[in-house]
XYZ file of N, CA, C and O in Angstrom:
744
model
N -0.844 -20.811 29.413
C 0.090 -19.724 29.582
C -0.587 -18.476 30.152
O -0.041 -17.820 31.016
N -1.777 -18.171 29.686
C -2.453 -16.950 30.129
C -3.558 -17.234 31.136
O -4.470 -16.426 31.300
N -3.444 -18.339 31.826
C -4.463 -18.687 32.826
C -4.522 -17.636 33.932
O -5.607 -17.368 34.461
N -3.376 -17.036 34.249
C -3.359 -16.003 35.287
C -4.212 -14.804 34.873
O -4.976 -14.262 35.672
N -4.135 -14.428 33.610
C -4.937 -13.298 33.128
C -6.424 -13.626 33.250
O -7.210 -12.816 33.755
N -6.791 -14.807 32.803
C -8.205 -15.217 32.869
C -8.684 -15.256 34.313
O -9.792 -14.786 34.619
N -7.863 -15.799 35.212
C -8.255 -15.841 36.630
C -8.482 -14.432 37.170
O -9.463 -14.187 37.877
N -7.582 -13.503 36.831
C -7.756 -12.126 37.280
C -9.019 -11.510 36.675
O -9.733 -10.758 37.338
N -9.291 -11.817 35.403
C -10.499 -11.291 34.767
C -11.755 -11.821 35.452
O -12.713 -11.073 35.672
N -11.739 -13.096 35.770
C -12.912 -13.691 36.436
C -13.140 -13.080 37.817
O -14.273 -12.963 38.264
N -12.058 -12.704 38.467
C -12.152 -12.084 39.786
C -12.331 -10.569 39.695
O -12.412 -9.891 40.716
N -12.346 -10.033 38.452
C -12.423 -8.591 38.205
C -11.271 -7.872 38.911
O -11.430 -6.782 39.460
N -10.108 -8.479 38.844
C -8.897 -7.909 39.420
C -8.188 -7.091 38.336
O -7.944 -7.589 37.238
N -7.843 -5.851 38.638
C -7.227 -4.955 37.663
C -5.865 -5.424 37.179
O -5.356 -4.928 36.174
N -5.277 -6.387 37.878
C -3.997 -6.935 37.430
C -4.130 -7.576 36.050
O -3.147 -7.671 35.316
N -5.342 -8.007 35.703
C -5.568 -8.625 34.391
C -5.189 -7.660 33.276
O -4.457 -8.021 32.353
N -5.671 -6.438 33.361
C -5.394 -5.439 32.324
C -3.906 -5.106 32.291
O -3.311 -4.980 31.213
N -3.304 -5.020 33.456
C -1.860 -4.732 33.518
C -1.066 -5.859 32.852
O -0.116 -5.593 32.096
N -1.437 -7.103 33.100
C -0.744 -8.239 32.475
C -0.960 -8.274 30.972
O -0.032 -8.563 30.209
N -2.173 -7.989 30.537
C -2.460 -7.953 29.097
C -1.599 -6.879 28.434
O -0.986 -7.117 27.397
N -1.550 -5.708 29.056
C -0.748 -4.618 28.498
C 0.729 -5.011 28.448
O 1.409 -4.771 27.440
N 1.198 -5.625 29.498
C 2.608 -6.029 29.560
C 2.952 -7.054 28.483
O 3.971 -6.952 27.814
N 2.082 -8.027 28.291
C 2.364 -9.126 27.361
C 1.963 -8.832 25.918
O 2.581 -9.337 24.985
N 0.898 -8.069 25.743
C 0.302 -8.000 24.409
C 0.101 -6.604 23.825
O -0.431 -6.492 22.724
N 0.514 -5.553 24.518
C 0.235 -4.209 23.982
C 0.864 -3.996 22.607
O 0.253 -3.398 21.728
N 2.072 -4.493 22.388
C 2.714 -4.324 21.079
C 1.891 -5.003 19.986
O 1.713 -4.458 18.899
N 1.389 -6.191 20.263
C 0.564 -6.922 19.295
C -0.741 -6.174 19.028
O -1.143 -5.993 17.873
N -1.396 -5.726 20.087
C -2.652 -4.991 19.949
C -2.428 -3.727 19.113
O -3.173 -3.443 18.179
N -1.372 -3.000 19.432
C -1.059 -1.769 18.703
C -0.745 -2.073 17.242
O -1.189 -1.368 16.337
N 0.017 -3.140 16.993
C 0.386 -3.509 15.624
C -0.865 -3.776 14.782
O -0.991 -3.276 13.663
N -1.802 -4.535 15.316
C -3.030 -4.850 14.579
C -3.842 -3.575 14.347
O -4.326 -3.326 13.237
N -3.975 -2.755 15.374
C -4.751 -1.514 15.249
C -4.127 -0.578 14.210
O -4.842 -0.025 13.366
N -2.806 -0.424 14.242
C -2.134 0.462 13.286
C -2.225 -0.103 11.872
O -2.403 0.646 10.907
N -2.132 -1.418 11.735
C -2.237 -2.044 10.412
C -3.588 -1.711 9.775
O -3.667 -1.425 8.593
N -4.634 -1.715 10.568
C -5.980 -1.480 10.035
C -6.319 0.011 9.961
O -6.878 0.473 8.972
N -5.948 0.765 10.983
C -6.336 2.176 11.053
C -5.306 3.134 10.464
O -5.591 4.317 10.290
N -4.118 2.642 10.188
C -3.091 3.490 9.601
C -2.551 4.509 10.597
O -2.437 4.224 11.781
N -2.278 5.693 10.105
C -1.626 6.703 10.937
C -2.607 7.572 11.721
O -2.270 8.662 12.166
N -3.792 7.095 11.924
C -4.800 7.840 12.699
C -4.539 7.577 14.191
O -5.225 6.758 14.810
N -3.580 8.247 14.769
C -3.117 7.930 16.121
C -4.219 8.036 17.168
O -4.286 7.215 18.083
N -5.095 9.011 17.040
C -6.181 9.147 18.010
C -7.112 7.930 17.940
O -7.516 7.389 18.971
N -7.429 7.487 16.733
C -8.291 6.311 16.565
C -7.593 5.048 17.058
O -8.240 4.165 17.628
N -6.287 4.951 16.848
C -5.532 3.786 17.324
C -5.614 3.715 18.845
O -5.881 2.650 19.408
N -5.416 4.851 19.509
C -5.471 4.867 20.982
C -6.876 4.522 21.476
O -7.032 3.769 22.435
N -7.904 5.064 20.822
C -9.283 4.738 21.192
C -9.543 3.249 21.006
O -10.188 2.610 21.842
N -9.043 2.712 19.917
C -9.215 1.286 19.632
C -8.558 0.434 20.714
O -9.164 -0.521 21.215
N -7.345 0.779 21.085
C -6.635 0.027 22.120
C -7.407 0.087 23.440
O -7.589 -0.927 24.116
N -7.914 1.260 23.770
C -8.725 1.394 24.987
C -9.992 0.555 24.902
O -10.404 -0.070 25.884
N -10.612 0.520 23.725
C -11.808 -0.307 23.533
C -11.487 -1.788 23.716
O -12.296 -2.541 24.270
N -10.327 -2.204 23.244
C -9.920 -3.606 23.405
C -9.808 -3.940 24.889
O -10.349 -4.944 25.355
N -9.125 -3.094 25.638
C -8.984 -3.339 27.077
C -10.345 -3.363 27.769
O -10.601 -4.206 28.635
N -11.218 -2.445 27.367
C -12.547 -2.390 27.979
C -13.350 -3.654 27.659
O -13.986 -4.236 28.533
N -13.298 -4.072 26.409
C -14.044 -5.273 26.018
C -13.508 -6.498 26.757
O -14.287 -7.326 27.242
N -12.197 -6.612 26.849
C -11.613 -7.734 27.581
C -12.041 -7.680 29.040
O -12.387 -8.697 29.635
N -12.025 -6.498 29.618
C -12.410 -6.339 31.019
C -13.878 -6.746 31.226
O -14.200 -7.438 32.180
N -14.735 -6.328 30.288
C -16.169 -6.599 30.442
C -16.546 -8.042 30.080
O -17.417 -8.629 30.696
N -15.892 -8.600 29.053
C -16.305 -9.905 28.527
C -15.264 -11.013 28.694
O -15.496 -12.143 28.322
N -14.099 -10.677 29.211
C -13.009 -11.643 29.313
C -13.344 -12.870 30.120
O -12.845 -13.971 29.850
N -14.213 -12.726 31.099
C -14.583 -13.876 31.927
C -15.380 -14.921 31.136
O -15.513 -16.054 31.558
N -15.873 -14.552 29.966
C -16.624 -15.483 29.112
C -15.719 -16.278 28.175
O -16.178 -17.181 27.489
N -14.449 -15.920 28.146
C -13.480 -16.566 27.254
C -13.418 -18.067 27.527
O -13.431 -18.516 28.660
N -13.329 -18.860 26.451
C -13.280 -20.323 26.538
C -11.929 -20.812 26.008
O -11.665 -20.723 24.808
N -11.083 -21.343 26.887
C -9.754 -21.818 26.506
C -9.814 -22.917 25.442
O -8.870 -23.108 24.699
N -10.902 -23.652 25.390
C -11.001 -24.774 24.457
C -11.233 -24.317 23.024
O -10.923 -25.034 22.080
N -11.775 -23.131 22.843
C -12.055 -22.643 21.492
C -10.820 -22.091 20.809
O -10.616 -22.290 19.627
N -9.991 -21.369 21.549
C -8.796 -20.747 20.965
C -7.883 -20.284 22.088
O -8.309 -20.147 23.232
N -6.657 -20.010 21.734
C -5.728 -19.473 22.730
C -6.164 -18.056 23.087
O -6.869 -17.390 22.315
N -5.732 -17.591 24.243
C -6.077 -16.237 24.658
C -5.522 -15.216 23.668
O -6.170 -14.233 23.347
N -4.340 -15.494 23.142
C -3.711 -14.596 22.173
C -4.584 -14.485 20.917
O -4.795 -13.395 20.389
N -5.117 -15.600 20.450
C -5.998 -15.597 19.281
C -7.274 -14.812 19.581
O -7.749 -14.020 18.764
N -7.826 -15.036 20.757
C -9.012 -14.317 21.211
C -8.741 -12.807 21.219
O -9.531 -12.004 20.717
N -7.594 -12.428 21.750
C -7.198 -11.027 21.817
C -7.017 -10.428 20.422
O -7.427 -9.295 20.158
N -6.426 -11.189 19.509
C -6.254 -10.719 18.132
C -7.608 -10.451 17.481
O -7.788 -9.448 16.791
N -8.549 -11.357 17.688
C -9.880 -11.197 17.089
C -10.586 -9.968 17.652
O -11.190 -9.185 16.903
N -10.497 -9.782 18.954
C -11.130 -8.610 19.572
C -10.495 -7.329 19.035
O -11.192 -6.364 18.704
N -9.171 -7.321 18.920
C -8.467 -6.135 18.434
C -8.842 -5.850 16.990
O -9.125 -4.700 16.623
N -8.844 -6.873 16.174
C -9.197 -6.697 14.763
C -10.610 -6.127 14.641
O -10.842 -5.173 13.907
N -11.551 -6.719 15.362
C -12.933 -6.257 15.288
C -13.075 -4.821 15.786
O -13.798 -4.019 15.192
N -12.378 -4.490 16.862
C -12.432 -3.122 17.386
C -11.858 -2.143 16.355
O -12.430 -1.070 16.119
N -10.744 -2.510 15.735
C -10.127 -1.636 14.734
C -11.044 -1.468 13.523
O -11.199 -0.355 13.001
N -11.653 -2.544 13.073
C -12.579 -2.444 11.938
C -13.794 -1.596 12.286
O -14.282 -0.827 11.451
N -14.284 -1.725 13.516
C -15.402 -0.888 13.945
C -15.014 0.588 13.923
O -15.798 1.436 13.482
N -13.812 0.898 14.390
C -13.343 2.293 14.347
C -13.204 2.760 12.903
O -13.565 3.895 12.584
N -12.694 1.907 12.042
C -12.538 2.272 10.639
C -13.900 2.540 10.002
O -14.071 3.510 9.268
N -14.880 1.696 10.305
C -16.239 1.902 9.777
C -16.804 3.242 10.264
O -17.426 3.977 9.503
N -16.607 3.533 11.542
C -17.095 4.809 12.088
C -16.446 5.983 11.366
O -17.124 6.944 11.013
N -15.144 5.890 11.164
C -14.434 6.972 10.473
C -14.960 7.154 9.056
O -15.192 8.276 8.617
N -15.157 6.041 8.351
C -15.663 6.131 6.978
C -17.081 6.660 6.958
O -17.449 7.437 6.088
N -17.883 6.240 7.927
C -19.261 6.720 7.988
C -19.282 8.224 8.261
O -20.061 8.966 7.661
N -18.432 8.676 9.166
C -18.354 10.114 9.443
C -17.954 10.884 8.197
O -18.508 11.952 7.919
N -17.011 10.339 7.444
C -16.592 10.993 6.203
C -17.749 11.058 5.210
O -17.947 12.062 4.541
N -18.536 9.974 5.145
C -19.683 9.952 4.236
C -20.760 10.925 4.702
O -21.386 11.605 3.895
N -20.988 10.982 6.016
C -22.046 11.835 6.554
C -21.742 13.312 6.393
O -22.661 14.128 6.360
N -20.484 13.671 6.293
C -20.130 15.074 6.119
C -20.732 15.644 4.833
O -21.021 16.820 4.757
N -20.976 14.773 3.850
C -21.522 15.230 2.576
C -23.031 15.156 2.498
O -23.623 15.549 1.506
N -23.712 14.674 3.541
C -25.167 14.530 3.509
C -25.852 15.699 4.205
O -25.287 16.339 5.082
N -27.125 15.937 3.810
C -27.871 16.954 4.538
C -28.548 16.313 5.750
O -28.500 15.109 5.936
N -29.201 17.102 6.576
C -29.742 16.627 7.846
C -30.784 15.525 7.671
O -30.807 14.563 8.432
N -31.657 15.607 6.672
C -32.698 14.585 6.495
C -32.084 13.233 6.149
O -32.555 12.199 6.596
N -31.010 13.218 5.351
C -30.328 11.966 5.038
C -29.730 11.351 6.293
O -29.772 10.148 6.494
N -29.155 12.168 7.160
C -28.521 11.697 8.383
C -29.556 11.090 9.316
O -29.347 10.022 9.875
N -30.677 11.765 9.496
C -31.727 11.255 10.381
C -32.241 9.920 9.861
O -32.403 8.966 10.616
N -32.475 9.835 8.578
C -32.971 8.597 7.994
C -31.957 7.463 8.189
O -32.334 6.360 8.555
N -30.694 7.722 7.986
C -29.687 6.661 8.117
C -29.582 6.173 9.555
O -29.222 5.031 9.792
N -29.916 7.026 10.531
C -29.868 6.608 11.932
C -30.955 5.584 12.253
O -30.793 4.777 13.168
N -32.041 5.593 11.526
C -33.149 4.696 11.826
C -33.140 3.419 10.998
O -33.906 2.506 11.262
N -32.304 3.344 10.013
C -32.232 2.153 9.185
C -31.162 1.239 9.754
O -30.014 1.615 9.868
N -31.545 0.040 10.126
C -30.578 -0.925 10.647
C -30.683 -2.183 9.805
O -31.580 -2.991 9.978
N -29.741 -2.325 8.903
C -29.783 -3.437 7.969
C -29.500 -4.783 8.644
O -29.788 -5.821 8.099
N -28.940 -4.761 9.842
C -28.609 -6.001 10.535
C -29.846 -6.689 11.098
O -29.763 -7.812 11.568
N -30.998 -6.032 11.066
C -32.203 -6.604 11.649
C -32.833 -7.687 10.771
O -33.710 -8.397 11.201
N -32.383 -7.826 9.540
C -32.940 -8.804 8.632
C -32.461 -10.201 9.021
O -31.310 -10.559 8.814
N -33.354 -11.002 9.597
C -33.001 -12.324 10.119
C -32.532 -13.254 9.003
O -31.563 -13.997 9.165
N -33.186 -13.197 7.870
C -32.797 -14.051 6.746
C -31.366 -13.747 6.318
O -30.569 -14.658 6.095
N -31.032 -12.472 6.225
C -29.671 -12.087 5.853
C -28.661 -12.564 6.894
O -27.564 -12.989 6.552
N -29.032 -12.497 8.161
C -28.142 -12.971 9.217
C -27.868 -14.470 9.071
O -26.740 -14.914 9.241
N -28.899 -15.236 8.758
C -28.735 -16.686 8.600
C -27.848 -17.002 7.393
O -26.962 -17.856 7.468
N -28.073 -16.310 6.300
C -27.258 -16.515 5.099
C -25.810 -16.162 5.398
O -24.897 -16.911 5.048
N -25.608 -15.045 6.069
C -24.253 -14.612 6.423
C -23.565 -15.660 7.291
O -22.411 -16.011 7.061
N -24.274 -16.184 8.288
C -23.707 -17.195 9.188
C -23.287 -18.439 8.405
O -22.215 -18.998 8.630
N -24.126 -18.889 7.464
C -23.803 -20.057 6.641
C -22.579 -19.789 5.775
O -21.721 -20.658 5.603
N -22.488 -18.582 5.233
C -21.345 -18.236 4.385
C -20.050 -18.193 5.201
O -19.007 -18.656 4.742
N -20.126 -17.675 6.405
C -18.947 -17.632 7.283
C -18.510 -19.043 7.645
O -17.315 -19.363 7.627
N -19.454 -19.919 7.938
C -19.121 -21.308 8.257
C -18.453 -21.988 7.063
O -17.486 -22.737 7.227
N -18.936 -21.728 5.868
C -18.334 -22.306 4.664
C -16.902 -21.809 4.498
O -15.987 -22.590 4.211
N -16.689 -20.513 4.692
C -15.336 -19.966 4.582
C -14.407 -20.555 5.639
O -13.248 -20.870 5.346
N -14.899 -20.724 6.846
C -14.080 -21.335 7.900
C -13.675 -22.759 7.540
O -12.533 -23.159 7.770
N -14.600 -23.517 6.977
C -14.266 -24.893 6.550
C -13.178 -24.871 5.478
O -12.233 -25.656 5.519
N -13.319 -23.980 4.530
C -12.340 -23.877 3.440
C -10.970 -23.488 3.999
O -9.952 -24.073 3.627
N -10.936 -22.505 4.890
C -9.663 -22.061 5.471
C -8.991 -23.162 6.291
O -7.770 -23.307 6.259
N -9.775 -23.937 7.011
C -9.204 -25.030 7.814
C -8.510 -26.066 6.942
O -7.575 -26.726 7.385
N -8.941 -26.211 5.703
C -8.375 -27.213 4.808
C -7.109 -26.740 4.096
O -6.420 -27.538 3.478
N -6.805 -25.445 4.192
C -5.601 -24.925 3.539
C -4.347 -25.367 4.291
O -4.380 -25.608 5.497
N -3.235 -25.403 3.560
C -1.950 -25.650 4.198
C -1.670 -24.494 5.158
O -2.143 -23.382 4.951
N -0.838 -24.765 6.167
C -0.576 -23.775 7.206
C -0.063 -22.447 6.628
O -0.541 -21.376 6.981
N 0.903 -22.512 5.714
C 1.484 -21.296 5.138
C 0.457 -20.542 4.284
O 0.381 -19.317 4.319
N -0.354 -21.280 3.538
C -1.391 -20.650 2.713
C -2.431 -19.948 3.595
O -2.859 -18.834 3.305
N -2.806 -20.622 4.665
C -3.781 -20.041 5.593
C -3.217 -18.763 6.209
O -3.912 -17.757 6.322
N -1.937 -18.796 6.580
C -1.308 -17.611 7.161
C -1.312 -16.446 6.168
O -1.605 -15.307 6.531
N -1.009 -16.739 4.901
C -1.030 -15.697 3.866
C -2.413 -15.057 3.764
O -2.549 -13.833 3.747
N -3.422 -15.895 3.686
C -4.792 -15.408 3.536
C -5.201 -14.588 4.756
O -5.771 -13.498 4.618
N -4.913 -15.085 5.954
C -5.292 -14.358 7.161
C -4.559 -13.027 7.280
O -5.156 -12.014 7.639
N -3.266 -13.040 6.966
C -2.506 -11.791 7.048
C -3.075 -10.743 6.088
O -3.208 -9.573 6.434
N -3.432 -11.169 4.881
C -3.905 -10.215 3.872
C -5.346 -9.782 4.100
O -5.677 -8.606 4.050
N -6.235 -10.742 4.336
C -7.656 -10.425 4.342
C -8.268 -10.303 5.728
O -9.355 -9.754 5.869
N -7.610 -10.819 6.746
C -8.134 -10.703 8.103
C -7.445 -9.556 8.831
O -8.091 -8.710 9.412
N -6.109 -9.529 8.759
C -5.362 -8.465 9.427
C -5.058 -7.287 8.507
O -4.467 -6.305 8.935
N -5.454 -7.388 7.242
C -5.330 -6.320 6.255
C -3.892 -5.830 6.087
O -3.646 -4.644 5.895
N -2.939 -6.748 6.159
C -1.544 -6.380 5.976
C -1.252 -6.172 4.499
O -1.846 -6.814 3.638
N -0.298 -5.307 4.226
C 0.099 -5.061 2.845
C 0.979 -6.203 2.345
O 1.525 -6.978 3.145
N 1.131 -6.283 1.045
C 1.999 -7.292 0.442
C 3.414 -7.160 0.991
O 4.066 -8.156 1.303
N 3.869 -5.927 1.145
C 5.215 -5.675 1.653
C 5.370 -6.212 3.077
O 6.375 -6.849 3.402
N 4.384 -5.972 3.938
C 4.432 -6.462 5.314
C 4.446 -7.993 5.356
O 5.194 -8.589 6.120
N 3.604 -8.596 4.530
C 3.520 -10.062 4.498
C 4.841 -10.646 4.010
O 5.358 -11.607 4.595
N 5.386 -10.076 2.956
C 6.654 -10.566 2.397
C 7.761 -10.511 3.449
O 8.512 -11.486 3.624
N 7.842 -9.413 4.167
C 8.883 -9.263 5.200
C 8.679 -10.269 6.329
O 9.642 -10.894 6.795
N 7.447 -10.440 6.757
C 7.160 -11.328 7.887
C 7.341 -12.803 7.539
O 7.723 -13.607 8.386
N 7.092 -13.154 6.277
C 7.115 -14.571 5.898
C 8.348 -14.949 5.079
O 8.444 -16.079 4.604
N 9.258 -14.008 4.887
C 10.488 -14.312 4.153
C 10.250 -14.641 2.684
O 10.867 -15.540 2.124
N 9.359 -13.887 2.058
C 9.024 -14.089 0.652
C 9.245 -12.779 -0.092
O 9.350 -11.726 0.521
N 9.275 -12.858 -1.412
C 9.307 -11.629 -2.200
C 7.875 -11.117 -2.338
O 6.912 -11.891 -2.212
N 7.745 -9.839 -2.626
C 6.402 -9.274 -2.814
C 5.701 -9.926 -4.004
O 4.496 -10.186 -3.947
N 6.451 -10.192 -5.083
C 5.854 -10.858 -6.249
C 5.350 -12.246 -5.889
O 4.278 -12.673 -6.350
N 6.124 -12.969 -5.081
C 5.709 -14.311 -4.675
C 4.434 -14.245 -3.836
O 3.527 -15.077 -4.002
N 4.347 -13.261 -2.948
C 3.150 -13.093 -2.122
C 1.945 -12.793 -3.008
O 0.884 -13.421 -2.878
N 2.091 -11.828 -3.920
C 0.983 -11.468 -4.817
C 0.533 -12.653 -5.661
O -0.663 -12.903 -5.822
N 1.499 -13.370 -6.193
C 1.201 -14.523 -7.044
C 0.471 -15.611 -6.260
O -0.546 -16.142 -6.701
N 0.983 -15.913 -5.075
C 0.381 -16.960 -4.249
C -1.022 -16.554 -3.801
O -1.952 -17.357 -3.826
N -1.176 -15.284 -3.407
C -2.502 -14.811 -2.988
C -3.506 -14.849 -4.140
O -4.677 -15.173 -3.935
N -3.058 -14.549 -5.326
C -3.930 -14.602 -6.494
C -4.433 -16.033 -6.719
O -5.628 -16.251 -6.938
N -3.509 -16.986 -6.664
C -3.900 -18.392 -6.840
C -4.828 -18.855 -5.713
O -5.823 -19.543 -5.952
N -4.504 -18.458 -4.490
C -5.337 -18.843 -3.346
C -6.733 -18.229 -3.446
O -7.726 -18.885 -3.139
N -6.794 -16.969 -3.887
C -8.089 -16.299 -4.034
C -8.963 -17.060 -5.026
O -10.152 -17.296 -4.782
N -8.377 -17.468 -6.144
C -9.135 -18.224 -7.155
C -9.579 -19.569 -6.598
O -10.725 -19.985 -6.795
N -8.688 -20.241 -5.904
C -8.995 -21.555 -5.321
C -10.124 -21.442 -4.283
O -11.080 -22.222 -4.299
N -10.009 -20.446 -3.405
C -11.010 -20.259 -2.361
C -12.348 -19.855 -2.961
O -13.400 -20.356 -2.567
N -12.319 -18.962 -3.948
C -13.556 -18.520 -4.604
C -14.273 -19.683 -5.267
O -15.493 -19.844 -5.126
N -13.517 -20.521 -5.967
C -14.107 -21.679 -6.642
C -14.746 -22.618 -5.621
O -15.885 -23.064 -5.788
N -14.020 -22.898 -4.558
C -14.525 -23.802 -3.526
C -15.725 -23.194 -2.797
O -16.701 -23.870 -2.500
N -15.666 -21.900 -2.544
C -16.743 -21.201 -1.860
C -18.029 -21.259 -2.683
O -19.102 -21.555 -2.168
N -17.904 -20.984 -3.970
C -19.073 -21.029 -4.850
C -19.687 -22.421 -4.879
O -20.904 -22.582 -4.938
N -18.840 -23.413 -4.854
C -19.310 -24.809 -4.852
C -20.056 -25.106 -3.544
O -21.100 -25.735 -3.557
N -19.528 -24.600 -2.423
C -20.129 -24.864 -1.100
C -21.452 -24.150 -0.888
O -22.378 -24.718 -0.354
N -21.520 -22.864 -1.257
C -22.724 -22.092 -0.963
C -23.645 -21.947 -2.163
O -24.712 -21.342 -2.055
N -23.238 -22.467 -3.299
C -24.105 -22.441 -4.475
C -24.218 -21.080 -5.130
O -25.266 -20.748 -5.665
N -23.174 -20.288 -5.083
C -23.206 -18.963 -5.728
C -22.354 -18.953 -6.950
O -21.378 -19.554 -7.098
């Protein structure tokens, strides 16, 4: 369906961005607003970052791994979370003195290779667990913990009551936690 967008991206044709905006801007905005809330300036920056990332990296997209829409959702979610982290970090830094700020700029916790390997294994375990869930259960989990939707939003979108959503998510959380601990030995 979105082969035209990918072809334009590979050719670095600006029509790609126009087509993405035409087809997916509402979805991109919805995900950004769900995560960033009413921070309109951050939402707009996030949307621009999504377009930029697609423009720069879209030619690397692999149709066999996921649909373009799924790829776009992941990029949008990650961009929104990055903006949220920046906002929270700025809020935290407002309370620090200059020496704390300088020190935090030089500490990069992501450089720990062992931690990266452990994280990768844990993500793979979670992906295996999610793949084994029923379609509706997987959708509930993704809406709540991946797209950070509220119980009210999930209930409206899935035709459930808020109590039913909370109850089901509670059971799923316990089930996933138990299975996760068994898989990774925690």
